[in-house]
Amino acid sequence: VETTSRLGFRVSTASQQLANRCQLNRAGGVFIVDIEPYGPLSNFVNMGQCTELVKINGQPISTPEDVNRVARGLKGGEAV
């Protein structure tokens, strides 16, 4: 499952292939799979496909739908 977030990145639940590539012990979890070139995270060069999202703005993230739920509740320009 993939989703596009208005936060400037795309996330996906970790498949077994992604888990293997990132040397994870398990599949599952929510990972950044793409960062918009000129989006809010574009300056964070260390973030990428092996970056797991656990919380956004203090709210737990366990599915891509959680990312969208949190993003919908944010106001434009609000820091996260």
XYZ file of C-alpha atoms in Angstrom:
80
model
C 0.000 0.000 0.000
C 1.383 3.360 -0.994
C 0.062 6.819 -0.405
C 1.069 10.321 -1.382
C 1.234 12.752 1.476
C 0.778 16.499 1.289
C 3.803 16.624 3.610
C 6.145 16.321 0.617
C 6.915 12.614 0.670
C 5.413 9.278 -0.295
C 5.206 6.376 2.130
C 4.599 2.659 1.891
C 4.197 -0.270 4.231
C 7.491 -2.172 4.190
C 7.295 -5.161 1.894
C 9.617 -8.103 2.462
C 11.766 -6.754 -0.406
C 12.129 -3.348 1.301
C 12.776 -5.050 4.650
C 15.587 -7.055 3.077
C 17.098 -4.014 1.323
C 17.027 -1.987 4.554
C 18.275 -4.936 6.623
C 15.178 -4.963 8.825
C 14.165 -7.911 10.962
C 10.596 -7.840 9.672
C 8.274 -6.525 7.013
C 5.677 -3.967 8.104
C 5.975 -0.468 9.469
C 5.664 2.703 7.409
C 8.661 3.936 5.446
C 9.449 6.954 3.284
C 9.843 5.721 -0.289
C 10.098 9.035 -2.133
C 10.735 12.684 -1.262
C 9.481 15.490 -3.496
C 12.529 17.288 -4.940
C 11.388 20.743 -3.785
C 9.189 19.668 -0.879
C 9.659 20.344 2.838
C 11.979 17.338 3.328
C 14.156 17.922 0.266
C 16.939 19.413 2.406
C 17.110 16.311 4.590
C 19.437 14.259 2.399
C 19.801 11.483 4.992
C 16.113 10.620 4.771
C 15.177 8.022 2.227
C 13.815 4.568 1.647
C 15.089 3.146 4.927
C 13.581 5.899 7.077
C 10.742 4.520 9.190
C 7.977 6.828 10.380
C 6.952 6.129 13.950
C 5.272 9.442 14.877
C 4.315 12.657 13.144
C 3.513 15.631 15.332
C 3.379 13.332 18.364
C 0.779 11.050 16.779
C 1.668 7.368 16.261
C 2.054 6.125 12.687
C 1.461 2.466 11.898
C -0.167 2.646 8.436
C 0.043 4.915 5.383
C -3.525 5.946 6.178
C -2.257 7.332 9.522
C 0.083 9.637 7.569
C -2.837 10.979 5.544
C -4.983 11.396 8.672
C -2.282 13.449 10.408
C -1.582 15.472 7.251
C -5.268 16.375 6.846
C -5.270 17.782 10.378
C -2.332 20.136 9.745
C -2.614 23.737 8.654
C -0.492 25.072 5.796
C 2.917 26.200 7.016
C 2.535 24.452 10.375
C 5.760 22.922 11.696
C 5.735 19.167 12.293
